[in-house]
mmCIF file of C-alpha atoms and ligand atoms in Angstrom:
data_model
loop_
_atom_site.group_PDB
_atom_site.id
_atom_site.type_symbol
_atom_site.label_atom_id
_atom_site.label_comp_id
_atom_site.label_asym_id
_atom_site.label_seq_id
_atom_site.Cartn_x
_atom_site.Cartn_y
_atom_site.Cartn_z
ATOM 1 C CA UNK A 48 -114.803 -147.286 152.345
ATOM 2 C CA UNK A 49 -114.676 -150.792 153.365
ATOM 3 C CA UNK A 50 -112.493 -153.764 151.243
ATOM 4 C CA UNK A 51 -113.257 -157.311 151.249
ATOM 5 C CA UNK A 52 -111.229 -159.259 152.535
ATOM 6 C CA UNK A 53 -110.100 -161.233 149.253
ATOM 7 C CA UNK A 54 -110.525 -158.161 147.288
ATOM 8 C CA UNK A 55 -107.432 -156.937 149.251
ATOM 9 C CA UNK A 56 -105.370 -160.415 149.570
ATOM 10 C CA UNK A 57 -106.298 -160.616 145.567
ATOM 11 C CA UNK A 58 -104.717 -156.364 145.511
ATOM 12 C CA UNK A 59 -101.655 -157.239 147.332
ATOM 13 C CA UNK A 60 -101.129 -160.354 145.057
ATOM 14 C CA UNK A 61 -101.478 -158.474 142.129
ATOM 15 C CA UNK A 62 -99.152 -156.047 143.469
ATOM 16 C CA UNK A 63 -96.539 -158.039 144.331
ATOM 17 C CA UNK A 64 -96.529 -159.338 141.078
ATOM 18 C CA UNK A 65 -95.758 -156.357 139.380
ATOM 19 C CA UNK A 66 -92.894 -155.441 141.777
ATOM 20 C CA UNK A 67 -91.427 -158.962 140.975
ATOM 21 C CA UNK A 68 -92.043 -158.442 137.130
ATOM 22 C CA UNK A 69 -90.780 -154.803 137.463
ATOM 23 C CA UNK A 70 -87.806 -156.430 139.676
ATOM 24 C CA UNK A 71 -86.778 -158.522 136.798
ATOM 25 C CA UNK A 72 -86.377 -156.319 134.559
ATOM 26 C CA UNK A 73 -84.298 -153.220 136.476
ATOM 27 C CA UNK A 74 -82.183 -156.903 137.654
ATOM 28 C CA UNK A 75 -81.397 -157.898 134.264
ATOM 29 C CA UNK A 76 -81.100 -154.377 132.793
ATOM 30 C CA UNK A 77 -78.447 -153.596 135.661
ATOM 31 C CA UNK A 78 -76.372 -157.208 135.013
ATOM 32 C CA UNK A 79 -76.489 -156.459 131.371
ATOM 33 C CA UNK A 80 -78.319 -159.437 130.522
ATOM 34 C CA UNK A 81 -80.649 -158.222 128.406
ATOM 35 C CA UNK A 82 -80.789 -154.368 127.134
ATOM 36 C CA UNK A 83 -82.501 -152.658 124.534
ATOM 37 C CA UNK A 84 -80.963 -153.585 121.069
ATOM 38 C CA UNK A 85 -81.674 -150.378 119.023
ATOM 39 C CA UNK A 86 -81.418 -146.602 119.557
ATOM 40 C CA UNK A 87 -83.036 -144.274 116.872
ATOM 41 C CA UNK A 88 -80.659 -143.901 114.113
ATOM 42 C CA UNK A 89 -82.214 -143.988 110.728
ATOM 43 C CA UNK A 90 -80.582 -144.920 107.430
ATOM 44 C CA UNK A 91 -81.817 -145.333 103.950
ATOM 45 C CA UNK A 92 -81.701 -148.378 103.283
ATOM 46 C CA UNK A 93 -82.079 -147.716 98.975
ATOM 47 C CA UNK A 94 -78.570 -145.740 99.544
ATOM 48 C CA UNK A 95 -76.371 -148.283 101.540
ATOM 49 C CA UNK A 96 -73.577 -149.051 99.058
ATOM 50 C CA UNK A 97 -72.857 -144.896 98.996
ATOM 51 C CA UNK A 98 -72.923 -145.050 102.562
ATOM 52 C CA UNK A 99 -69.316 -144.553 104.568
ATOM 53 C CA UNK A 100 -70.194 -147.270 106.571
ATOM 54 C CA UNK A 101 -72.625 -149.904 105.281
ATOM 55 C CA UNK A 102 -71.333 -148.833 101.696
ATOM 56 C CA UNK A 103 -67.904 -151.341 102.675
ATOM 57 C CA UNK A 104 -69.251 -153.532 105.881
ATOM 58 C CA UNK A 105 -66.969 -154.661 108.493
ATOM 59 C CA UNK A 106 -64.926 -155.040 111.608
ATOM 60 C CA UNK A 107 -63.297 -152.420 112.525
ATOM 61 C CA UNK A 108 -61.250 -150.560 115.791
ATOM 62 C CA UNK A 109 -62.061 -146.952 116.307
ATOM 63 C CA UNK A 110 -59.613 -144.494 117.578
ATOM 64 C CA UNK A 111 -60.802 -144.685 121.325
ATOM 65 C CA UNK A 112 -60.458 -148.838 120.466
ATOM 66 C CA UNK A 113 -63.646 -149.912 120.924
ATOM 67 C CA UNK A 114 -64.347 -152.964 118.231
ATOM 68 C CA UNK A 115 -67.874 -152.456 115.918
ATOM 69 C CA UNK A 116 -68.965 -154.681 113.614
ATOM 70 C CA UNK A 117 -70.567 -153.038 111.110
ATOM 71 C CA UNK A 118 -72.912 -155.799 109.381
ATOM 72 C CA UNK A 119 -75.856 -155.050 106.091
ATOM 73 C CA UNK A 120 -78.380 -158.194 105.912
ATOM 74 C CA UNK A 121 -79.661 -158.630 102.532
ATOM 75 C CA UNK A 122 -81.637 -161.479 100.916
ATOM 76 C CA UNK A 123 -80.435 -163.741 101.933
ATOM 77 C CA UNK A 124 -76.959 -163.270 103.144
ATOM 78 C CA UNK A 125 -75.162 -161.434 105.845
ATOM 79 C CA UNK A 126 -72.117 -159.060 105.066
ATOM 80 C CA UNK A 127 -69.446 -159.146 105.769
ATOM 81 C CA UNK A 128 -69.168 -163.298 106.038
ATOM 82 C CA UNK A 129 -67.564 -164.461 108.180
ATOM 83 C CA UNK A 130 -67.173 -161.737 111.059
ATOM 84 C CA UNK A 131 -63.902 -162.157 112.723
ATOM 85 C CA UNK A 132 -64.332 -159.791 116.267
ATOM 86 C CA UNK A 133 -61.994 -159.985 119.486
ATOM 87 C CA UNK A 134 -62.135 -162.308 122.352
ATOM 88 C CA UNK A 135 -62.608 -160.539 126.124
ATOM 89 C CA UNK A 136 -63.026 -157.324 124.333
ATOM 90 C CA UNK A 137 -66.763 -155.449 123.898
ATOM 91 C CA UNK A 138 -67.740 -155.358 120.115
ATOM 92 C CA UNK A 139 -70.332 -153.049 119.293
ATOM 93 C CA UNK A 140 -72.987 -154.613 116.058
ATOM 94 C CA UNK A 141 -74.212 -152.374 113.932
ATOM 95 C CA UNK A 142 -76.557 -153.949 111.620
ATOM 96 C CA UNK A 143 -79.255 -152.745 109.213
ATOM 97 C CA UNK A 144 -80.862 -154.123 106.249
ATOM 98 C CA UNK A 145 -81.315 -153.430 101.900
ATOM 99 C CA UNK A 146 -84.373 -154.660 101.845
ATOM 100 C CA UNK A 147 -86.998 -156.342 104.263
ATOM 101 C CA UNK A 148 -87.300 -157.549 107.718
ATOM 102 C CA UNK A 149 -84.288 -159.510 109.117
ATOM 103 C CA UNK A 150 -82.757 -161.053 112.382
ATOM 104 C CA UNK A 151 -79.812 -161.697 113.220
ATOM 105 C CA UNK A 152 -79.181 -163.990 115.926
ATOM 106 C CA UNK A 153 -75.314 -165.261 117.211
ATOM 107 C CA UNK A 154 -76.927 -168.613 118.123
ATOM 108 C CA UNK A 155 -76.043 -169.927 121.656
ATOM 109 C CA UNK A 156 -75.470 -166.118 122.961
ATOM 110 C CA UNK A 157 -77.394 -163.196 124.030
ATOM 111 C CA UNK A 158 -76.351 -161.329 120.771
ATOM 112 C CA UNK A 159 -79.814 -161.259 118.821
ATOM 113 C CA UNK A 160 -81.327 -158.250 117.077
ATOM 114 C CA UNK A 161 -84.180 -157.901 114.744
ATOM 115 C CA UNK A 162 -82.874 -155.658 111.636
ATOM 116 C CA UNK A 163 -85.451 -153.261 109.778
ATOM 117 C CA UNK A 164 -84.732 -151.727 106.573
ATOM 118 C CA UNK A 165 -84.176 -147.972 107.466
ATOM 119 C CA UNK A 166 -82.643 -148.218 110.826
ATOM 120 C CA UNK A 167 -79.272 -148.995 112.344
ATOM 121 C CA UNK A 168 -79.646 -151.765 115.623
ATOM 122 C CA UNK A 169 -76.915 -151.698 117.751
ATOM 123 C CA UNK A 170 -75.788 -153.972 120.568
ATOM 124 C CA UNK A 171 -72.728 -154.449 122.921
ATOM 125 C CA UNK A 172 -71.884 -158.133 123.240
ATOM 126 C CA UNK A 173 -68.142 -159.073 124.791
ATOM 127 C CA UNK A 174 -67.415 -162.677 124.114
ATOM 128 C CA UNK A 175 -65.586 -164.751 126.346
ATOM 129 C CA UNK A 176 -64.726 -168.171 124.649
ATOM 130 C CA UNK A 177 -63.170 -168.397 121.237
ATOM 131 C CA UNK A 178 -64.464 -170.297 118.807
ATOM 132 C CA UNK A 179 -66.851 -170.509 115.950
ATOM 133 C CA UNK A 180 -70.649 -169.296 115.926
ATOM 134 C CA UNK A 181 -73.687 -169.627 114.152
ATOM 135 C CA UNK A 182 -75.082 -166.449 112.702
ATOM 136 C CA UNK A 183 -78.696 -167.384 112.162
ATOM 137 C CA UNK A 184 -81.848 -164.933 110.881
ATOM 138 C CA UNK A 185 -84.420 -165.232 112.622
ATOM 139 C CA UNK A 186 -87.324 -163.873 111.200
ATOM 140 C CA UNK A 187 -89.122 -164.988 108.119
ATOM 141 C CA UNK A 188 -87.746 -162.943 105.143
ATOM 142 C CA UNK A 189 -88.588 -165.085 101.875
ATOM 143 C CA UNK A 190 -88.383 -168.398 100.371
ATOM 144 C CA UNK A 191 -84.878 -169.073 101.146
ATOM 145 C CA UNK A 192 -85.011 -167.838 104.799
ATOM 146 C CA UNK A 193 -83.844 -171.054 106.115
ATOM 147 C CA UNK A 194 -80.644 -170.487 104.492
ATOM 148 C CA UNK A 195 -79.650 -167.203 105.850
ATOM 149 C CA UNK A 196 -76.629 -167.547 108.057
ATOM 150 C CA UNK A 197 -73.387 -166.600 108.220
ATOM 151 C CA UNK A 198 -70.176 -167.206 110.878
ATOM 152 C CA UNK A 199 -68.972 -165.097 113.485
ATOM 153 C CA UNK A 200 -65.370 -166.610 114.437
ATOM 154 C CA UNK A 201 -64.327 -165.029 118.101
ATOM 155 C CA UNK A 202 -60.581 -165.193 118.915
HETATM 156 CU CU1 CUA B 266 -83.356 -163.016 106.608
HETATM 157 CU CU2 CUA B 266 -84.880 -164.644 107.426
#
């Protein structure tokens, strides 16, 4: 079988595009730059204020000492507010939602997650300068979207 010539430069091209693109990814995935923000853990959302967890939301340090935040978006508020977590440590969010569609978004960080009504997202994020963030939601959730936000306070 013969190739033409530009049919295989335009092959290799293409292939070395998809090692780059594949490249990218295993690259950030391995510096922790970006990761997957949710793992399949399911919640019903109609039942959060009986749940052990999302029933009183929080910061809290678990026996081993890792930090989680424990957050419940709502329309249109985050709880708790304001989220006081640890500088220089790793703080696990766990965040799910009462009702619809939210984000939540620590503005100026790589801390961003959407949150779905019925499942827990979950990130890692250690923070390294103190200080005072914008929580922001970031996907359209009603009439008074705009004014979702709340404060994470790192120190
Ligand atoms: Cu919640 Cu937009």
């Amino acid at each position: 079988m013969s190739v033409d010539a530009y049919e295989r430069i335009w092959m290799w091209m293409a292939s070395v595009l998809i090692a780059v693109f594949v490249g990218a990814i295993l690259l950030t995935t391995g510096l922790q730059a970006v990761h997957p923000p949710s793992h399949i853990e399911t919640i019903d959302p109609t039942k959060l204020d009986q749940d052990p967890e999302f029933g009183n939301p929080g910061v809290t340090v678990r026996a081993d000492g890792t930090v989680v935040a424990s957050v419940v978006a709502q329309l249109f508020t985050f709880r708790p507010d304001p989220i006081e977590v640890p500088v220089n440590k790793p703080v696990t969010f766990r965040i799910t939602s009462a009702d619809v569609i939210h984000g939540f978004e620590v503005v100026g960080t790589n801390a961003n997650a959407m949150v779905i009504p019925g499942y827990v997202s979950q990130f890692t994020v250690t923070f390294t300068t103190p200080g005072e963030y914008h929580i922001a939601c970031n996907e359209f959730c009603g009439v008074l979207h705009h004014m979702m936000a709340a404060k994470l306070v790192v120190k």
